Coordinates of C-alpha atoms in Angstrom, one line a residue:
Chain A
M17 CA 68.5 126.1 163.8
Q18 CA 65.9 128.5 162.6
A19 CA 64.7 130.7 165.4
N20 CA 60.9 130.9 165.6
R21 CA 59.4 134.4 165.5
D22 CA 57.7 133.8 168.8
T23 CA 60.7 132.5 170.7
C24 CA 63.1 134.7 172.6
D25 CA 66.3 134.4 170.7
C26 CA 69.5 136.3 171.3
N27 CA 69.9 139.7 169.7
R28 CA 71.3 139.1 166.3
D29 CA 72.7 142.6 166.0
A30 CA 75.8 143.7 164.2
N31 CA 77.8 144.1 167.4
L32 CA 78.2 140.4 168.1
T33 CA 81.7 139.5 169.1
I34 CA 83.8 136.7 167.6
V35 CA 83.0 134.6 170.6
G36 CA 79.4 135.4 170.2
M37 CA 79.5 134.3 166.5
E38 CA 81.2 131.1 167.5
I39 CA 78.4 130.4 170.0
I40 CA 75.8 131.1 167.3
N41 CA 77.6 128.7 165.0
L42 CA 77.7 126.0 167.7
L43 CA 74.0 126.4 168.3
A44 CA 73.5 126.1 164.5
E45 CA 75.3 122.8 164.6
G46 CA 72.4 121.2 166.5
A47 CA 73.2 121.9 170.1
A48 CA 70.6 124.6 170.4
P49 CA 68.6 124.8 173.6
K50 CA 64.9 124.5 173.5
L51 CA 64.0 128.1 173.4
L52 CA 61.3 129.3 175.7
H53 CA 58.3 131.2 174.5
R54 CA 58.5 135.0 174.9
D55 CA 55.6 135.0 177.3
V56 CA 57.4 132.6 179.6
I57 CA 60.5 134.8 179.7
R58 CA 58.3 137.8 180.4
G59 CA 56.5 135.9 183.1
L60 CA 59.8 135.1 184.8
Q61 CA 61.0 138.7 184.5
N62 CA 57.8 139.9 186.0
I63 CA 58.3 137.6 189.0
L64 CA 62.0 138.2 189.6
G65 CA 63.0 141.3 187.7
D66 CA 64.8 141.4 184.3
S67 CA 68.3 141.0 185.7
M68 CA 67.5 137.8 187.5
V69 CA 66.5 136.0 184.3
L70 CA 69.0 134.7 181.8
H71 CA 67.7 133.6 178.4
R72 CA 70.2 134.6 175.7
P73 CA 72.1 131.6 174.4
E74 CA 75.5 133.0 175.2
D75 CA 74.3 133.5 178.8
L76 CA 72.9 130.0 179.0
L77 CA 76.0 128.3 177.7
L78 CA 77.7 128.4 181.1
Y79 CA 74.8 126.5 182.7
E80 CA 75.0 123.5 180.4
Y81 CA 77.9 122.2 182.3
D82 CA 78.6 120.8 185.8
A83 CA 81.7 118.9 186.9
S84 CA 80.7 115.8 185.0
I85 CA 81.3 115.1 181.3
E86 CA 77.6 115.5 180.6
K87 CA 75.9 118.5 179.0
G88 CA 72.3 119.8 178.9
R89 CA 71.4 123.4 178.3
P90 CA 68.4 125.1 180.0
G91 CA 66.1 127.5 178.1
A92 CA 66.3 130.0 180.9
V93 CA 68.2 130.4 184.1
V94 CA 66.6 132.3 187.0
F95 CA 67.9 133.5 190.4
P96 CA 65.2 133.6 193.0
A97 CA 65.8 135.2 196.4
T98 CA 63.0 133.7 198.5
T99 CA 61.0 130.5 198.8
E100 CA 58.0 132.4 197.5
D101 CA 60.0 133.4 194.4
V102 CA 60.7 129.7 193.8
S103 CA 57.1 128.8 194.3
R104 CA 56.0 131.4 191.8
V105 CA 58.5 130.3 189.2
V106 CA 57.4 126.7 189.6
R107 CA 53.8 127.6 189.3
L108 CA 54.5 129.6 186.1
A109 CA 56.5 126.6 184.7
A110 CA 53.6 124.3 185.6
Q111 CA 51.2 126.5 183.7
H112 CA 53.3 126.2 180.6
D113 CA 54.3 122.6 181.1
I114 CA 58.0 123.4 181.2
P115 CA 60.4 121.3 183.4
V116 CA 62.3 122.9 186.3
I117 CA 65.8 122.0 187.3
G118 CA 67.4 123.1 190.6
R119 CA 71.1 123.9 190.7
G120 CA 73.6 124.9 193.4
A121 CA 77.2 125.6 192.5
G122 CA 77.3 123.2 189.6
T123 CA 80.1 121.1 191.1
G124 CA 78.1 117.8 190.8
L125 CA 79.8 114.9 189.1
S126 CA 76.8 113.0 187.6
G127 CA 74.9 115.7 185.6
G128 CA 72.3 116.0 188.3
A129 CA 72.0 119.8 187.9
L130 CA 71.9 119.8 184.1
A131 CA 68.8 120.5 182.0
R132 CA 68.7 117.2 180.1
T133 CA 65.5 118.2 178.3
G134 CA 65.8 122.0 178.5
G135 CA 63.5 124.0 180.8
I136 CA 63.8 126.5 183.5
M137 CA 66.9 126.2 185.7
I138 CA 66.5 127.6 189.2
V139 CA 70.0 128.6 190.5
F140 CA 70.1 129.1 194.3
A141 CA 73.1 131.4 194.3
R142 CA 71.1 134.3 195.9
M143 CA 69.5 132.1 198.5
N144 CA 72.7 131.9 200.4
Q145 CA 71.9 133.0 204.0
I146 CA 72.5 131.1 207.2
L147 CA 69.1 131.7 208.6
E148 CA 69.6 130.5 212.2
L149 CA 72.4 129.1 214.3
D150 CA 71.2 127.2 217.4
L151 CA 74.7 126.4 218.8
E152 CA 73.4 125.1 222.2
N153 CA 71.3 122.5 220.4
Q154 CA 73.8 122.0 217.6
R155 CA 71.5 122.9 214.8
A156 CA 71.7 125.3 211.9
V157 CA 69.0 126.4 209.5
V158 CA 70.3 127.4 206.1
H159 CA 69.3 128.4 202.6
P160 CA 70.1 125.8 199.9
G161 CA 72.7 128.1 198.3
V162 CA 74.9 128.3 201.4
V163 CA 78.4 127.0 200.6
N164 CA 79.2 123.9 202.6
Y165 CA 82.5 125.2 204.1
E166 CA 80.9 128.6 204.9
L167 CA 78.6 126.8 207.4
T168 CA 81.6 125.2 209.2
R169 CA 83.4 128.6 209.2
A170 CA 80.4 130.2 210.8
V171 CA 80.3 127.8 213.7
E172 CA 83.9 126.8 214.3
H173 CA 84.4 129.5 216.9
A174 CA 82.0 127.5 219.1
G175 CA 83.9 124.3 218.5
L176 CA 81.3 123.0 216.0
Y177 CA 81.4 121.9 212.3
F178 CA 79.2 120.5 209.6
A179 CA 80.4 117.0 208.9
P180 CA 79.7 116.2 205.2
D181 CA 82.9 117.4 203.4
P182 CA 82.9 116.6 199.7
S183 CA 86.2 117.6 197.9
S184 CA 84.3 120.6 196.5
W185 CA 83.3 121.8 200.0
K186 CA 84.8 125.2 199.4
S187 CA 82.4 125.9 196.5
C188 CA 79.5 123.3 196.6
T189 CA 76.2 124.2 198.2
I190 CA 74.3 122.5 201.0
G191 CA 71.2 122.3 198.7
G192 CA 73.3 120.4 196.2
N193 CA 74.6 118.2 199.0
V194 CA 71.1 117.4 200.0
A195 CA 69.9 116.7 196.4
E196 CA 72.8 114.2 195.8
N197 CA 73.2 112.9 199.3
A198 CA 76.8 114.0 199.1
G199 CA 79.6 112.2 201.0
G200 CA 83.3 113.1 201.5
P201 CA 86.4 111.7 203.2
H202 CA 84.8 111.8 206.6
T203 CA 81.7 109.8 205.6
L204 CA 83.6 106.8 206.9
A205 CA 83.0 107.9 210.5
Y206 CA 80.1 110.3 210.3
G207 CA 77.9 109.1 207.4
V208 CA 76.6 110.9 204.3
T209 CA 74.4 114.1 204.2
S210 CA 71.2 112.2 205.0
N211 CA 72.7 111.5 208.5
H212 CA 73.0 115.2 209.1
V213 CA 69.7 116.6 207.8
T214 CA 66.8 116.8 210.2
A215 CA 64.2 118.9 208.4
L216 CA 63.5 120.5 205.0
E217 CA 61.3 123.2 203.5
L218 CA 60.2 122.1 200.0
V219 CA 58.5 123.5 197.0
L220 CA 56.5 120.8 195.2
P221 CA 56.0 120.7 191.4
D222 CA 52.7 122.5 191.7
G223 CA 54.3 125.3 193.6
E224 CA 53.0 124.3 197.1
I225 CA 55.4 125.0 199.9
C226 CA 55.6 122.4 202.6
R227 CA 57.9 121.2 205.5
V228 CA 59.0 117.7 206.4
G229 CA 61.1 116.3 209.3
S230 CA 61.6 118.0 212.7
R231 CA 64.4 119.9 214.1
H232 CA 65.2 117.7 217.0
G233 CA 64.9 113.9 217.3
D234 CA 63.4 111.6 214.8
S235 CA 60.2 112.7 213.1
V236 CA 57.0 110.9 213.9
G237 CA 55.7 108.7 211.2
Y238 CA 57.3 108.4 207.8
D239 CA 60.9 109.7 207.5
L240 CA 60.1 112.1 204.7
A241 CA 63.2 114.2 205.2
G242 CA 65.2 111.0 204.6
L243 CA 63.2 110.3 201.5
F244 CA 64.0 113.7 200.0
V245 CA 67.7 113.7 200.7
G246 CA 69.3 112.1 197.7
S247 CA 66.2 112.3 195.5
E248 CA 68.3 114.3 193.0
G249 CA 65.8 117.1 192.5
T250 CA 63.2 114.7 191.1
L251 CA 60.6 115.0 193.9
A252 CA 60.8 118.6 195.0
L253 CA 63.0 121.7 195.2
V254 CA 64.6 122.2 198.6
T255 CA 64.4 125.8 199.9
E256 CA 65.5 125.5 203.5
I257 CA 67.5 122.9 205.3
T258 CA 67.9 122.2 209.0
V259 CA 71.2 120.4 209.7
K260 CA 73.0 118.9 212.7
L261 CA 76.3 120.4 213.8
L262 CA 78.9 118.2 215.3
R263 CA 81.3 119.0 218.1
K264 CA 85.0 119.1 217.1
P265 CA 86.9 116.2 218.6
E266 CA 89.4 116.9 221.3
S267 CA 92.2 115.4 219.3
I268 CA 92.8 114.9 215.6
K269 CA 95.9 113.0 214.2
T270 CA 96.5 112.7 210.5
L271 CA 98.9 110.0 209.2
L272 CA 100.6 109.6 205.9
A273 CA 101.7 106.0 205.2
I274 CA 103.9 105.4 202.2
F275 CA 104.0 102.1 200.3
D276 CA 106.0 100.6 197.5
R277 CA 103.2 98.2 196.5
V278 CA 99.6 99.1 196.0
D279 CA 98.5 95.7 197.4
D280 CA 100.3 96.5 200.6
A281 CA 98.3 99.7 201.0
S282 CA 95.0 98.0 200.1
E283 CA 95.6 95.2 202.6
T284 CA 96.5 97.7 205.3
V285 CA 93.0 99.2 204.9
A286 CA 91.4 95.8 205.4
E287 CA 93.6 95.1 208.4
I288 CA 92.8 98.4 210.2
T289 CA 89.1 97.5 210.0
A290 CA 89.7 94.0 211.1
R291 CA 91.4 95.4 214.2
A292 CA 88.2 97.2 215.1
I293 CA 89.6 100.6 214.4
T294 CA 87.4 103.0 212.5
P295 CA 89.4 106.0 211.4
A296 CA 87.6 109.3 210.8
A297 CA 88.9 109.1 207.2
C298 CA 91.1 106.7 205.3
E299 CA 92.0 107.8 201.8
M300 CA 94.3 106.2 199.2
L301 CA 96.1 107.9 196.3
D302 CA 98.0 105.7 193.8
G303 CA 101.5 106.6 192.9
W304 CA 100.8 107.9 189.5
T305 CA 98.0 110.2 190.8
L306 CA 100.1 111.5 193.7
R307 CA 103.0 112.4 191.5
A308 CA 100.6 114.5 189.4
V309 CA 99.2 116.1 192.6
E310 CA 102.6 116.7 194.2
D311 CA 103.8 118.6 191.2
F312 CA 101.0 121.1 191.7
I313 CA 100.2 121.1 195.4
H314 CA 103.6 120.3 197.0
A315 CA 101.9 118.5 199.9
G316 CA 105.1 116.4 200.6
F317 CA 103.9 113.2 198.9
P318 CA 107.0 111.1 198.0
L319 CA 107.4 110.9 194.2
D320 CA 108.7 107.4 194.0
S321 CA 106.0 105.5 196.0
A322 CA 103.4 103.2 194.6
A323 CA 100.6 104.4 196.9
V324 CA 99.9 106.5 200.0
L325 CA 97.2 106.2 202.6
L326 CA 96.0 109.3 204.3
I327 CA 94.5 108.2 207.6
E328 CA 92.8 110.4 210.1
L329 CA 92.0 109.4 213.7
E330 CA 90.0 111.5 216.1
G331 CA 88.3 111.5 219.4
L332 CA 89.6 111.7 223.0
A333 CA 93.3 112.3 223.2
E334 CA 94.0 109.1 225.1
V335 CA 92.1 107.0 222.6
V336 CA 93.6 108.6 219.6
A337 CA 97.1 108.1 221.0
V338 CA 96.5 104.3 221.3
Q339 CA 94.9 104.2 217.8
V340 CA 97.7 106.1 216.1
A341 CA 100.2 103.5 217.6
A342 CA 98.0 100.6 216.4
V343 CA 97.6 102.0 212.9
E344 CA 101.3 102.7 212.6
E345 CA 101.9 99.1 213.6
V346 CA 99.5 97.8 210.9
C347 CA 101.1 100.0 208.3
R348 CA 104.6 98.7 209.1
E349 CA 103.5 95.1 209.2
H350 CA 102.3 95.6 205.7
H351 CA 105.7 97.0 204.6
A352 CA 105.0 100.7 204.7
R353 CA 108.2 102.4 203.9
E354 CA 107.5 105.3 206.1
V355 CA 104.6 106.6 208.3
R356 CA 104.5 110.3 208.9
V357 CA 102.2 112.0 211.5
A358 CA 101.3 115.6 210.7
R359 CA 102.9 117.7 213.4
D360 CA 100.6 120.6 213.4
E361 CA 97.4 122.0 211.8
H362 CA 99.5 123.4 208.9
E363 CA 100.9 120.0 208.0
R364 CA 97.5 118.4 208.3
E365 CA 95.9 121.0 206.0
L366 CA 98.7 120.5 203.5
L367 CA 98.1 116.8 203.3
W368 CA 94.3 117.3 202.9
K369 CA 94.9 120.0 200.3
G370 CA 96.8 117.4 198.3
R371 CA 93.8 115.0 198.5
K372 CA 91.0 117.5 198.0
N373 CA 92.7 119.3 195.0
A374 CA 93.7 116.1 193.2
F375 CA 91.1 116.4 190.5
G376 CA 92.0 119.9 189.8
A377 CA 95.7 118.9 189.6
L378 CA 94.9 116.2 187.0
G379 CA 93.4 118.9 184.8
R380 CA 96.9 120.1 184.2
I381 CA 98.0 116.9 182.5
A382 CA 95.0 116.0 180.3
P383 CA 92.3 118.0 178.5
S384 CA 89.6 116.3 180.5
N385 CA 89.1 113.7 183.1
Y386 CA 86.1 111.5 184.0
V387 CA 85.9 110.9 187.8
L388 CA 84.0 107.7 188.4
D389 CA 82.2 106.7 191.6
G390 CA 81.7 103.1 192.5
V391 CA 81.4 101.2 195.7
I392 CA 82.9 97.8 196.5
P393 CA 83.2 95.7 199.7
R394 CA 86.3 97.2 201.2
S395 CA 87.8 93.7 201.6
K396 CA 88.0 93.5 197.8
I397 CA 90.0 96.6 197.2
P398 CA 93.2 94.9 196.0
Q399 CA 91.5 92.8 193.3
A400 CA 89.4 95.8 192.2
L401 CA 92.4 98.0 191.7
R402 CA 94.1 95.2 189.7
R403 CA 91.0 95.0 187.5
I404 CA 90.8 98.7 187.0
Q405 CA 94.4 98.7 185.9
E406 CA 93.7 95.9 183.4
I407 CA 90.6 97.7 182.0
G408 CA 92.7 100.9 181.6
E409 CA 95.3 99.0 179.6
R410 CA 92.7 97.3 177.4
Y411 CA 91.1 100.7 176.5
N412 CA 94.4 102.4 176.3
F413 CA 93.7 105.0 179.0
K414 CA 95.7 106.1 182.0
I415 CA 93.4 105.6 184.9
G416 CA 94.4 107.1 188.2
N417 CA 93.0 106.1 191.6
I418 CA 92.2 108.4 194.5
F419 CA 89.5 107.3 196.8
H420 CA 87.8 106.7 200.1
A421 CA 89.5 103.4 200.8
G422 CA 88.0 103.1 204.3
D423 CA 84.5 102.7 203.0
G424 CA 85.3 101.0 199.7
N425 CA 84.2 104.1 197.7
L426 CA 86.4 104.1 194.6
H427 CA 87.1 107.1 192.4
P428 CA 89.0 105.9 189.4
I429 CA 89.8 108.9 187.1
V430 CA 90.0 108.3 183.4
L431 CA 92.1 110.9 181.6
F432 CA 91.0 111.6 178.0
D433 CA 90.7 114.2 175.3
P434 CA 87.0 114.9 174.6
R435 CA 87.7 116.6 171.3
D436 CA 88.5 113.1 170.0
T437 CA 85.0 111.6 169.6
G438 CA 86.5 108.0 169.6
Q439 CA 88.3 108.7 172.9
Y440 CA 85.2 110.1 174.5
Q441 CA 83.1 107.1 173.6
R442 CA 85.8 104.7 174.8
A443 CA 86.1 106.6 178.1
I444 CA 82.4 106.1 178.7
E445 CA 82.7 102.4 177.8
A446 CA 85.7 101.8 180.0
S447 CA 84.0 103.5 182.8
A448 CA 80.8 101.5 182.4
E449 CA 82.9 98.3 182.5
I450 CA 84.5 99.4 185.8
I451 CA 81.1 100.2 187.3
R452 CA 79.7 96.9 186.1
Y453 CA 82.6 95.1 187.8
C454 CA 81.9 97.0 191.1
V455 CA 78.3 95.8 191.1
E456 CA 79.4 92.3 190.1
I457 CA 81.6 91.9 193.2
G458 CA 78.9 93.0 195.5
G459 CA 79.2 96.8 195.4
A460 CA 77.1 99.6 194.1
L461 CA 77.1 101.9 191.1
T462 CA 77.5 105.1 193.0
G463 CA 78.7 106.0 196.5
E464 CA 78.2 109.7 196.7
H465 CA 78.0 111.4 193.2
G466 CA 74.5 110.3 192.5
V467 CA 72.9 108.8 189.4
G468 CA 71.9 111.9 187.5
M469 CA 72.4 111.6 183.7
E470 CA 75.6 109.8 184.0
K471 CA 74.3 106.5 185.4
S472 CA 70.6 106.4 184.6
E473 CA 71.2 103.7 182.0
L474 CA 73.3 101.6 184.3
M475 CA 70.6 101.4 187.0
P476 CA 69.3 98.1 185.8
L477 CA 72.6 96.5 186.8
L478 CA 71.5 97.0 190.4
F479 CA 67.7 97.2 190.3
S480 CA 64.9 95.0 189.0
D481 CA 61.7 96.0 187.3
D482 CA 60.0 95.6 190.6
D483 CA 62.4 98.0 192.2
F484 CA 61.9 100.6 189.4
D485 CA 58.1 100.1 189.8
L486 CA 58.4 101.1 193.5
M487 CA 60.7 104.0 192.8
R488 CA 58.4 105.2 190.0
R489 CA 55.4 105.1 192.4
I490 CA 57.3 107.3 194.9
H491 CA 58.4 109.6 192.1
D492 CA 54.9 109.9 190.8
A493 CA 53.4 110.6 194.2
F494 CA 55.3 113.9 194.3
N495 CA 56.2 114.6 190.6
P496 CA 53.6 112.8 188.5
N497 CA 54.3 114.8 185.3
S498 CA 58.1 114.7 185.5
A499 CA 58.0 118.4 185.8
L500 CA 61.1 118.4 188.1
N501 CA 64.5 117.4 186.8
P502 CA 63.3 115.0 184.0
G503 CA 65.6 112.4 182.5
K504 CA 67.5 111.7 185.8
M505 CA 67.9 108.5 187.8
F506 CA 65.5 106.4 185.8
P507 CA 66.8 104.6 182.7
L508 CA 65.5 106.2 179.5
N509 CA 66.1 103.0 177.5
K510 CA 64.9 99.6 178.3
G511 CA 68.1 97.5 178.3
C512 CA 70.5 96.1 180.8
G513 CA 73.2 98.6 181.3
E514 CA 73.6 99.5 177.7
I515 CA 75.5 102.7 177.0
T516 CA 73.6 104.9 174.7
P517 CA 75.2 107.3 172.3
R518 CA 74.0 110.1 174.5
A519 CA 77.5 111.7 174.5
Q520 CA 77.4 112.5 170.8
A521 CA 75.6 115.8 171.1
A522 CA 78.0 116.9 173.8
V523 CA 81.0 116.1 171.7
R524 CA 79.7 118.1 168.8
A525 CA 79.2 121.1 171.1
F526 CA 82.7 121.0 172.6
P527 CA 84.6 124.1 171.3
L528 CA 87.6 122.9 169.4
Chain B
M9 CA 35.9 80.6 218.6
N10 CA 33.5 81.6 215.8
T11 CA 33.4 80.1 212.4
T12 CA 34.9 83.1 210.6
A13 CA 38.0 82.8 212.7
T14 CA 38.3 79.1 212.0
S15 CA 37.9 79.7 208.3
I16 CA 40.6 82.4 208.2
G17 CA 43.0 79.9 209.9
A18 CA 42.0 77.1 207.5
R19 CA 42.3 79.3 204.5
L20 CA 45.7 80.5 205.7
E21 CA 46.8 76.8 206.2
S22 CA 45.9 76.2 202.5
V23 CA 48.3 79.0 201.6
I24 CA 51.4 78.2 203.7
G25 CA 50.6 74.8 205.3
P26 CA 49.2 73.8 208.7
A27 CA 52.6 73.8 210.4
R28 CA 52.8 77.6 209.9
V29 CA 49.4 78.5 211.2
N30 CA 47.9 78.6 214.7
A31 CA 44.3 79.7 215.1
S32 CA 43.7 78.4 218.7
S33 CA 42.2 81.0 221.0
E34 CA 45.1 80.4 223.4
S35 CA 47.7 81.3 220.8
C36 CA 45.7 84.2 219.3
A37 CA 45.4 85.7 222.8
K38 CA 49.1 85.9 223.1
F39 CA 49.2 88.2 220.1
A40 CA 46.5 90.5 221.3
V41 CA 47.2 94.2 220.9
D42 CA 45.5 96.3 223.6
G43 CA 42.8 93.7 224.0
V44 CA 42.2 93.2 220.2
V45 CA 42.7 89.6 219.4
P46 CA 43.6 88.3 215.9
S47 CA 41.8 85.3 214.3
A48 CA 44.9 83.5 213.4
V49 CA 48.7 83.6 213.8
A50 CA 50.9 83.0 210.8
K51 CA 54.5 82.1 211.3
P52 CA 56.3 82.0 207.9
V53 CA 59.9 80.6 207.8
S54 CA 61.0 82.4 204.6
S55 CA 60.4 85.7 202.8
A56 CA 58.6 83.8 200.1
E57 CA 56.1 82.6 202.7
V58 CA 55.7 86.2 204.0
V59 CA 54.8 87.2 200.4
E60 CA 52.2 84.5 200.4
V61 CA 50.6 85.6 203.7
V62 CA 50.6 89.3 202.6
R63 CA 49.0 88.3 199.2
F64 CA 46.4 86.3 201.0
A65 CA 45.6 89.1 203.4
K66 CA 45.3 91.5 200.5
S67 CA 43.0 89.3 198.4
E68 CA 40.8 88.6 201.4
K69 CA 41.0 92.3 202.6
L70 CA 42.3 91.2 206.0
A71 CA 44.3 93.4 208.4
L72 CA 47.8 92.1 209.3
I73 CA 50.0 93.1 212.1
P74 CA 53.6 92.0 211.7
C75 CA 55.5 91.4 215.0
G76 CA 58.7 90.2 216.4
H77 CA 59.1 89.1 220.0
R78 CA 56.1 91.2 221.0
T79 CA 58.0 92.9 223.8
K80 CA 56.3 96.3 223.3
L81 CA 53.3 95.4 221.2
A82 CA 51.0 97.5 223.4
I83 CA 52.8 100.8 222.6
G84 CA 50.5 102.8 220.4
M85 CA 46.8 102.9 219.7
P86 CA 44.6 99.9 219.8
P87 CA 44.2 98.7 216.2
S88 CA 40.8 99.3 214.5
R89 CA 41.1 96.0 212.7
Y90 CA 43.3 93.0 213.4
D91 CA 42.7 89.7 211.6
V92 CA 46.1 87.9 211.3
A93 CA 49.2 88.2 213.4
L94 CA 52.3 87.9 211.2
D95 CA 54.9 86.3 213.5
M96 CA 58.3 87.0 212.1
T97 CA 60.4 85.3 214.7
A98 CA 61.1 82.2 212.5
L99 CA 63.1 84.5 210.2
N100 CA 66.0 84.8 212.6
Q101 CA 69.2 84.2 210.8
I102 CA 72.2 86.4 209.9
A103 CA 71.8 86.6 206.1
Y104 CA 75.2 88.1 205.4
Y105 CA 78.1 89.2 207.5
D106 CA 81.4 90.4 206.3
P107 CA 83.2 91.6 209.5
A108 CA 86.1 93.1 207.5
D109 CA 83.6 95.1 205.5
L110 CA 81.6 96.2 208.6
T111 CA 78.5 95.1 206.9
L112 CA 75.7 92.9 208.0
S113 CA 72.2 91.8 206.8
V114 CA 69.8 90.0 209.1
D115 CA 66.4 88.6 208.9
A116 CA 63.6 90.8 210.3
G117 CA 62.9 88.4 213.3
M118 CA 66.5 88.3 214.5
N119 CA 66.8 88.8 218.2
L120 CA 68.9 91.8 219.1
A121 CA 70.7 90.2 222.1
Q122 CA 71.6 87.2 219.9
L123 CA 72.9 89.5 217.2
A124 CA 75.0 91.4 219.8
K125 CA 76.6 88.2 220.8
A126 CA 77.6 87.3 217.2
L127 CA 79.0 90.8 216.6
A128 CA 80.9 90.9 219.9
Q129 CA 83.0 87.9 218.7
Q130 CA 84.4 90.3 216.0
K131 CA 84.7 93.2 218.5
Q132 CA 81.8 94.9 216.7
F133 CA 78.4 96.2 217.8
L134 CA 75.2 97.7 216.4
P135 CA 74.9 101.3 217.7
L136 CA 71.2 101.1 218.5
A137 CA 70.4 101.8 222.1
V138 CA 67.2 99.8 222.1
P139 CA 65.3 99.7 225.4
F140 CA 64.6 96.3 226.9
F141 CA 67.4 94.9 224.8
D142 CA 67.4 91.4 226.3
D143 CA 63.6 90.9 226.2
R144 CA 62.5 87.9 224.2
L145 CA 59.9 85.2 224.6

């Protein structure tokens, strides 16, 4: 691509490294970002200081990724420290008609924090302060860049914790959790992020700063905080979050049930629910996945089993004791080979480590993996797993399963090599078929990862034109010019769940 | 009863049928909110009929107040306008219930105490601590 004289390109000096040359070449192959006008970069530098604005292609390359298989490179990345900074950046962007994309830690799985159409990316890494802890009233006020787990660490001395716990909790930010309405293993008992957010400070697309919700109790009138949680950065940028803190239960017991047949494990999940027991978490790993994990984490998962269930029960000690006995009974009735109860906190942490690091462990055995996110009625888990297996065989992919069985939130993982364009496209097609099946049997196309870039084209599977019309009116009430996070959630093409060749550009840019 | 009130009722009848409309002053009085009395009461039995009532109200620029069993209709401000009471109590069925999936859909006019009974049979409950739980007409 020919750099325009007026655009702020990288320094093409003689000291470019080999890596630098490679990047330039990659850009030349058509994956170049939309470069921003020199005046815009200067304007950003005036607001935030030179060091808080990235604009050279080699600096921007890192920000074209998140944890999904999508890509989208911003024209500039900025690091504001205050709400006023954010507002000033947004105002500048609005003057120049440039889109703005918010980003936390970039651990998202649907491309929500990627610059699909270029623009200015606001990274909240410096807005990482816990602003207030009100332990007596079980509330915390935090910046969007606070890491999820850091909040729990800051309050656990008082017997409190922040409930949403995505697998990425040790790196993902609460701002990102709010944008995507993140879940986690304990969603089963405590709900998703929207159940834990009571108030927000926002920056609207014109730079205006406003507040919605109230710290305590339900807000009067429209539940605007509820509207913004999960809006995927398409309505406003969140600059401050008030969350609920939960009290740690008196007793927590974690069980590992080992099965020789996947169906037995699936049926155990349905039976636990049928006996009116709601575990705090109920996770399943299939045998293939747990072997890959065990090799890496050494959590003690038996290598020759077909599936394990990781079940957590919590509450008053007396109640938990009764429930542990009942769950053990259900597991054995469904032919569990063995049921282990973690003896102490160390054993419990090890079991969870195996679950939460599973995706990372799979990175050891395939160049890339595509973590899907679909929801099904939990009574249909056995048939869904059989169908996923069948789809994997048909497309010739190994598909692992590790998921929140208790609430029917599946996470099939397709292992593939993205350097092979054919494989990449087939992975996307196989994934779309799985998601389509989830919707067909009464489920939904995302449980907790969001729609983002990944599933915008699949939205018509679940929503009618009337639905989109309503969503569009809400979108336009706040963000009429699509100045915030454009190209997300809404389908770009009119068509019923057709997969577009959107992946092609990303494949070309993948360094071989 | 004045002629306008009669005509709203009559026009409503032409939209969803006479069996679904009551414009008698006695009936309308039961749906009064803080002393403000509607001109007619519409009692649709399906969401399609609700759509018809709302479209009718929109086209005639009439003010609607949807209500259930009217146990606490007086909480809040007196309405500035109130033409048609939209009585939702005929939409009172469990639309979908999969106990094993802990998931339920109900019609808007479903009585909470009735719902609680249905759920109790499956050892389940709706965690809403609604005051005056048992109140119904």
